PDB file of C-alpha atoms in Angstrom:
ATOM      1  CA  MET A  19      26.888 164.357 174.136  1.00 47.00           C
ATOM      2  CA  SER A  20      29.224 161.495 172.894  1.00 47.00           C
ATOM      3  CA  ILE A  21      31.307 161.892 170.154  1.00 46.00           C
ATOM      4  CA  TYR A  22      28.684 159.496 168.022  1.00 43.00           C
ATOM      5  CA  GLN A  23      26.012 162.124 168.708  1.00 51.00           C
ATOM      6  CA  TYR A  24      25.829 165.140 166.136  1.00 41.00           C
ATOM      7  CA  PRO A  25      23.769 168.323 166.585  1.00 53.00           C
ATOM      8  CA  SER A  26      21.110 168.043 164.104  1.00 48.00           C
ATOM      9  CA  HIS A  27      22.062 171.076 162.273  1.00 48.00           C
ATOM     10  CA  ASN A  28      25.277 169.679 161.326  1.00 44.00           C
ATOM     11  CA  ILE A  29      24.021 166.662 159.878  1.00 43.00           C
ATOM     12  CA  SER A  30      21.618 168.957 157.845  1.00 44.00           C
ATOM     13  CA  HIS A  31      24.571 170.935 156.313  1.00 42.00           C
ATOM     14  CA  MET A  32      26.526 167.839 155.571  1.00 38.00           C
ATOM     15  CA  LYS A  33      23.748 166.785 153.603  1.00 40.00           C
ATOM     16  CA  VAL A  34      23.378 169.935 151.623  1.00 38.00           C
ATOM     17  CA  LEU A  35      27.191 169.845 151.030  1.00 36.00           C
ATOM     18  CA  ILE A  36      27.122 166.343 150.082  1.00 36.00           C
ATOM     19  CA  THR A  37      24.103 166.971 147.534  1.00 36.00           C
ATOM     20  CA  TYR A  38      26.247 169.937 146.239  1.00 37.00           C
ATOM     21  CA  PHE A  39      29.005 167.843 145.516  1.00 36.00           C
ATOM     22  CA  VAL A  40      27.268 165.159 143.811  1.00 35.00           C
ATOM     23  CA  VAL A  41      25.697 167.601 141.323  1.00 35.00           C
ATOM     24  CA  ALA A  42      28.768 169.546 140.997  1.00 35.00           C
ATOM     25  CA  VAL A  43      30.441 166.254 139.784  1.00 35.00           C
ATOM     26  CA  CYS A  44      27.503 165.119 137.752  1.00 36.00           C
ATOM     27  CA  LEU A  45      27.515 168.527 135.839  1.00 36.00           C
ATOM     28  CA  ASN A  46      31.137 168.621 135.418  1.00 37.00           C
ATOM     29  CA  SER A  47      31.990 165.470 133.866  1.00 36.00           C
ATOM     30  CA  ASP A  48      30.858 163.185 131.002  1.00 39.00           C
ATOM     31  CA  VAL A  49      28.595 160.965 133.111  1.00 40.00           C
ATOM     32  CA  VAL A  50      25.076 160.519 131.490  1.00 44.00           C
ATOM     33  CA  LEU A  51      21.984 159.674 133.418  1.00 51.00           C
ATOM     34  CA  GLY A  52      19.476 158.057 131.511  1.00 67.00           C
ATOM     35  CA  ALA A  53      16.007 158.634 131.946  1.00 85.00           C
ATOM     36  CA  CYS A  54      13.364 156.685 129.706  1.00 91.00           C
ATOM     37  CA  ASP A  55       9.493 156.616 130.071  1.00 92.00           C
ATOM     38  CA  LYS A  56       8.373 153.227 131.174  1.00 90.00           C
ATOM     39  CA  ASN A  57       4.878 154.210 130.190  1.00 92.00           C
ATOM     40  CA  LYS A  58       5.699 154.127 126.729  1.00 93.00           C
ATOM     41  CA  SER A  59       6.858 151.668 124.141  1.00 93.00           C
ATOM     42  CA  ALA A  60      10.464 151.372 122.804  1.00 95.00           C
ATOM     43  CA  SER A  61      11.035 153.010 119.363  1.00 96.00           C
ATOM     44  CA  THR A  62      14.241 150.898 119.345  1.00 96.00           C
ATOM     45  CA  PRO A  63      13.781 147.808 121.366  1.00 96.00           C
ATOM     46  CA  THR A  64      16.638 145.793 121.656  1.00 96.00           C
ATOM     47  CA  SER A  65      14.667 142.789 119.956  1.00 97.00           C
ATOM     48  CA  GLN A  66      14.809 144.858 116.720  1.00 98.00           C
ATOM     49  CA  PHE A  67      18.741 144.429 116.510  1.00 98.00           C
ATOM     50  CA  ILE A  68      20.811 141.438 115.820  1.00 98.00           C
ATOM     51  CA  LEU A  69      23.977 142.206 117.957  1.00 97.00           C
ATOM     52  CA  ARG A  70      27.178 140.890 116.808  1.00 96.00           C
ATOM     53  CA  GLU A  71      30.252 142.359 118.832  1.00 95.00           C
ATOM     54  CA  GLY A  72      30.682 145.746 117.410  1.00 97.00           C
ATOM     55  CA  GLU A  73      27.823 145.474 114.940  1.00 98.00           C
ATOM     56  CA  ALA A  74      24.166 146.105 115.213  1.00 98.00           C
ATOM     57  CA  PHE A  75      21.633 144.937 112.297  1.00 98.00           C
ATOM     58  CA  ASP A  76      18.648 146.839 112.425  1.00 98.00           C
ATOM     59  CA  GLN A  77      16.112 144.200 110.907  1.00 98.00           C
ATOM     60  CA  LYS A  78      13.541 147.274 110.685  1.00 97.00           C
ATOM     61  CA  THR A  79      15.578 149.674 108.468  1.00 98.00           C
ATOM     62  CA  LYS A  80      18.161 146.764 106.935  1.00 98.00           C
ATOM     63  CA  LEU A  81      20.840 149.054 108.042  1.00 98.00           C
ATOM     64  CA  THR A  82      24.218 147.766 110.142  1.00 98.00           C
ATOM     65  CA  TRP A  83      25.352 150.035 112.250  1.00 98.00           C
ATOM     66  CA  CYS A  84      28.828 150.409 114.081  1.00 98.00           C
ATOM     67  CA  ARG A  85      27.974 150.096 118.189  1.00 98.00           C
ATOM     68  CA  CYS A  86      30.759 152.019 118.830  1.00 98.00           C
ATOM     69  CA  SER A  87      31.406 155.702 117.703  1.00 98.00           C
ATOM     70  CA  VAL A  88      34.457 156.678 115.830  1.00 98.00           C
ATOM     71  CA  GLY A  89      37.530 156.530 118.213  1.00 97.00           C
ATOM     72  CA  THR A  90      36.263 153.656 120.463  1.00 97.00           C
ATOM     73  CA  THR A  91      36.601 149.779 119.748  1.00 96.00           C
ATOM     74  CA  TRP A  92      34.493 146.936 120.802  1.00 97.00           C
ATOM     75  CA  LYS A  93      35.957 144.854 123.413  1.00 96.00           C
ATOM     76  CA  LYS A  94      33.938 141.908 124.581  1.00 93.00           C
ATOM     77  CA  GLY A  95      32.704 141.987 127.855  1.00 92.00           C
ATOM     78  CA  ALA A  96      33.666 145.675 128.285  1.00 94.00           C
ATOM     79  CA  GLY A  97      31.627 147.020 125.412  1.00 95.00           C
ATOM     80  CA  CYS A  98      33.081 150.303 123.617  1.00 97.00           C
ATOM     81  CA  VAL A  99      36.466 151.111 125.083  1.00 97.00           C
ATOM     82  CA  GLY A 100      38.251 154.289 124.276  1.00 96.00           C
ATOM     83  CA  ALA A 101      37.255 157.883 123.830  1.00 95.00           C
ATOM     84  CA  VAL A 102      34.933 159.186 121.561  1.00 96.00           C
ATOM     85  CA  LYS A 103      36.589 161.048 118.803  1.00 97.00           C
ATOM     86  CA  LEU A 104      35.179 164.179 117.648  1.00 97.00           C
ATOM     87  CA  MET A 105      35.751 165.480 114.130  1.00 98.00           C
ATOM     88  CA  SER A 106      35.104 167.664 111.180  1.00 98.00           C
ATOM     89  CA  LEU A 107      32.535 166.109 108.523  1.00 98.00           C
ATOM     90  CA  GLU A 108      35.298 165.652 105.758  1.00 98.00           C
ATOM     91  CA  ASP A 109      37.455 163.781 108.397  1.00 98.00           C
ATOM     92  CA  ALA A 110      34.612 161.571 109.292  1.00 98.00           C
ATOM     93  CA  LYS A 111      34.021 160.851 105.548  1.00 98.00           C
ATOM     94  CA  GLN A 112      37.893 159.956 105.154  1.00 98.00           C
ATOM     95  CA  ILE A 113      38.100 157.576 108.064  1.00 97.00           C
ATOM     96  CA  ALA A 114      34.638 155.791 106.629  1.00 98.00           C
ATOM     97  CA  GLN A 115      36.627 155.448 103.314  1.00 97.00           C
ATOM     98  CA  LYS A 116      39.559 154.218 104.581  1.00 97.00           C
ATOM     99  CA  LEU A 117      37.608 151.508 106.756  1.00 96.00           C
ATOM    100  CA  GLY A 118      36.099 150.387 103.423  1.00 96.00           C
ATOM    101  CA  GLY A 119      33.509 147.791 103.562  1.00 96.00           C
ATOM    102  CA  GLY A 120      30.650 149.991 102.816  1.00 97.00           C
ATOM    103  CA  TRP A 121      30.945 152.236 106.012  1.00 98.00           C
ATOM    104  CA  ARG A 122      29.672 155.463 105.744  1.00 98.00           C
ATOM    105  CA  ILE A 123      28.270 158.304 107.634  1.00 98.00           C
ATOM    106  CA  PRO A 124      24.442 158.184 107.709  1.00 98.00           C
ATOM    107  CA  THR A 125      21.852 160.388 106.428  1.00 98.00           C
ATOM    108  CA  ILE A 126      19.616 162.236 108.650  1.00 98.00           C
ATOM    109  CA  GLU A 127      16.659 159.944 108.297  1.00 98.00           C
ATOM    110  CA  GLU A 128      18.981 156.823 109.082  1.00 98.00           C
ATOM    111  CA  LEU A 129      20.735 158.547 111.904  1.00 98.00           C
ATOM    112  CA  TYR A 130      17.103 159.871 113.355  1.00 97.00           C
ATOM    113  CA  SER A 131      16.116 155.893 113.059  1.00 98.00           C
ATOM    114  CA  ILE A 132      17.965 154.730 116.027  1.00 98.00           C
ATOM    115  CA  VAL A 133      16.927 158.008 118.247  1.00 97.00           C
ATOM    116  CA  GLU A 134      15.196 156.188 121.205  1.00 97.00           C
ATOM    117  CA  GLN A 135      12.023 158.387 121.565  1.00 95.00           C
ATOM    118  CA  ARG A 136      11.004 157.487 125.159  1.00 94.00           C
ATOM    119  CA  CYS A 137      14.480 158.306 126.519  1.00 95.00           C
ATOM    120  CA  THR A 138      16.663 161.390 126.979  1.00 91.00           C
ATOM    121  CA  ASN A 139      20.320 161.367 128.453  1.00 92.00           C
ATOM    122  CA  PRO A 140      20.766 159.583 126.014  1.00 95.00           C
ATOM    123  CA  ALA A 141      18.115 159.518 123.576  1.00 96.00           C
ATOM    124  CA  ILE A 142      19.389 155.840 122.262  1.00 96.00           C
ATOM    125  CA  ASN A 143      18.940 152.355 122.931  1.00 96.00           C
ATOM    126  CA  SER A 144      22.286 152.299 125.568  1.00 94.00           C
ATOM    127  CA  GLU A 145      22.477 148.444 125.344  1.00 95.00           C
ATOM    128  CA  VAL A 146      22.522 148.326 121.726  1.00 97.00           C
ATOM    129  CA  PHE A 147      24.865 151.367 121.276  1.00 97.00           C
ATOM    130  CA  PRO A 148      26.652 152.199 124.961  1.00 93.00           C
ATOM    131  CA  ASP A 149      29.221 154.657 124.429  1.00 92.00           C
ATOM    132  CA  VAL A 150      27.278 158.044 124.050  1.00 93.00           C
ATOM    133  CA  LYS A 151      28.753 160.400 126.038  1.00 88.00           C
ATOM    134  CA  ASN A 152      28.553 164.384 126.862  1.00 92.00           C
ATOM    135  CA  SER A 153      31.183 166.293 125.086  1.00 89.00           C
ATOM    136  CA  GLY A 154      30.408 169.419 126.744  1.00 90.00           C
ATOM    137  CA  GLU A 155      27.949 170.477 124.296  1.00 90.00           C
ATOM    138  CA  GLY A 156      25.643 167.481 124.190  1.00 94.00           C
ATOM    139  CA  ALA A 157      26.058 164.316 122.432  1.00 97.00           C
ATOM    140  CA  PRO A 158      26.298 165.549 118.599  1.00 97.00           C
ATOM    141  CA  TYR A 159      26.603 162.902 116.038  1.00 98.00           C
ATOM    142  CA  TRP A 160      26.980 163.961 112.164  1.00 98.00           C
ATOM    143  CA  SER A 161      24.914 162.971 109.539  1.00 98.00           C
ATOM    144  CA  VAL A 162      25.492 163.976 105.473  1.00 98.00           C
ATOM    145  CA  THR A 163      22.331 165.675 104.973  1.00 98.00           C
ATOM    146  CA  LYS A 164      22.313 169.430 104.031  1.00 97.00           C
ATOM    147  CA  ILE A 165      19.506 171.674 105.158  1.00 97.00           C
ATOM    148  CA  LYS A 166      18.089 172.676 102.024  1.00 95.00           C
ATOM    149  CA  GLU A 167      17.693 176.262 103.007  1.00 95.00           C
ATOM    150  CA  MET A 168      20.857 176.803 104.244  1.00 95.00           C
ATOM    151  CA  PRO A 169      23.186 174.516 102.215  1.00 91.00           C
ATOM    152  CA  SER A 170      26.312 175.427 103.989  1.00 95.00           C
ATOM    153  CA  LEU A 171      24.831 173.609 107.065  1.00 97.00           C
ATOM    154  CA  ILE A 172      24.800 169.662 107.835  1.00 98.00           C
ATOM    155  CA  TYR A 173      22.111 168.315 110.037  1.00 98.00           C
ATOM    156  CA  TYR A 174      23.413 166.391 113.176  1.00 98.00           C
ATOM    157  CA  ILE A 175      21.383 164.677 115.889  1.00 98.00           C
ATOM    158  CA  ASP A 176      21.962 165.540 119.706  1.00 97.00           C
ATOM    159  CA  PHE A 177      21.848 161.818 121.243  1.00 97.00           C
ATOM    160  CA  LEU A 178      21.381 163.272 124.701  1.00 95.00           C
ATOM    161  CA  SER A 179      18.376 165.309 123.853  1.00 94.00           C
ATOM    162  CA  SER A 180      17.170 163.588 120.738  1.00 95.00           C
ATOM    163  CA  GLU A 181      17.204 167.221 119.026  1.00 96.00           C
ATOM    164  CA  ALA A 182      18.027 167.508 115.215  1.00 96.00           C
ATOM    165  CA  ASP A 183      19.917 170.616 114.092  1.00 97.00           C
ATOM    166  CA  GLY A 184      22.372 172.146 111.680  1.00 96.00           C
ATOM    167  CA  HIS A 185      26.127 173.120 111.843  1.00 96.00           C
ATOM    168  CA  THR A 186      29.018 173.819 109.594  1.00 96.00           C
ATOM    169  CA  LYS A 187      31.025 171.015 108.367  1.00 95.00           C
ATOM    170  CA  GLY A 188      34.124 171.964 109.920  1.00 95.00           C
ATOM    171  CA  PHE A 189      32.603 171.949 113.597  1.00 96.00           C
ATOM    172  CA  PRO A 190      33.829 168.676 115.444  1.00 97.00           C
ATOM    173  CA  MET A 191      31.362 166.194 116.494  1.00 97.00           C
ATOM    174  CA  ALA A 192      30.865 162.464 116.992  1.00 97.00           C
ATOM    175  CA  VAL A 193      30.288 159.645 114.304  1.00 98.00           C
ATOM    176  CA  ARG A 194      28.100 156.497 114.136  1.00 98.00           C
ATOM    177  CA  LEU A 195      28.962 154.535 110.857  1.00 98.00           C
ATOM    178  CA  VAL A 196      26.365 152.831 109.090  1.00 98.00           C
ATOM    179  CA  ARG A 197      26.271 150.466 105.908  1.00 98.00           C
ATOM    180  CA  THR A 198      23.577 149.046 103.973  1.00 97.00           C
ATOM    181  CA  GLY A 199      22.558 145.518 104.487  1.00 92.00           C
ATOM    182  CA  ARG A 200      24.292 142.861 106.706  1.00 86.00           C
TER     183      ARG A 200
END
């Protein structure tokens, strides 16, 4: 046997090890592998938005969104750079207030309007909103909407799964700011 010939059982074993390694790396990182059903129409097509650097004006809802999550900033040619900052709802409100210009935390209805119904991991149009990352517990984003039946809980959306749920105000989550109009 030459040095370039390997027994087939060694190659099979090597394939298993490589596959295991790739899966382990993906599960233990913030890599987001998107999956969209191409047989369904996009619920938030890029053409619905007017993109202007770090802002996205939604022509359907008449809302302007920060394309980058709080903690990241828009850089031309690179998209959102930096690390998404997880924070309590109160901290998020303070950041929006300091920023001014009408920026605020969205309601659950507003936040749900940017969920891409045909996609998961992330469940958002990643061309418009490129910085959704797995925080280790999904990609939860705050809304300001209280759950009526449990007013101590606030709605949020996990932009990996598109699921809405509730949590207490102090739990750290990501924030995507919005304002009315252009």
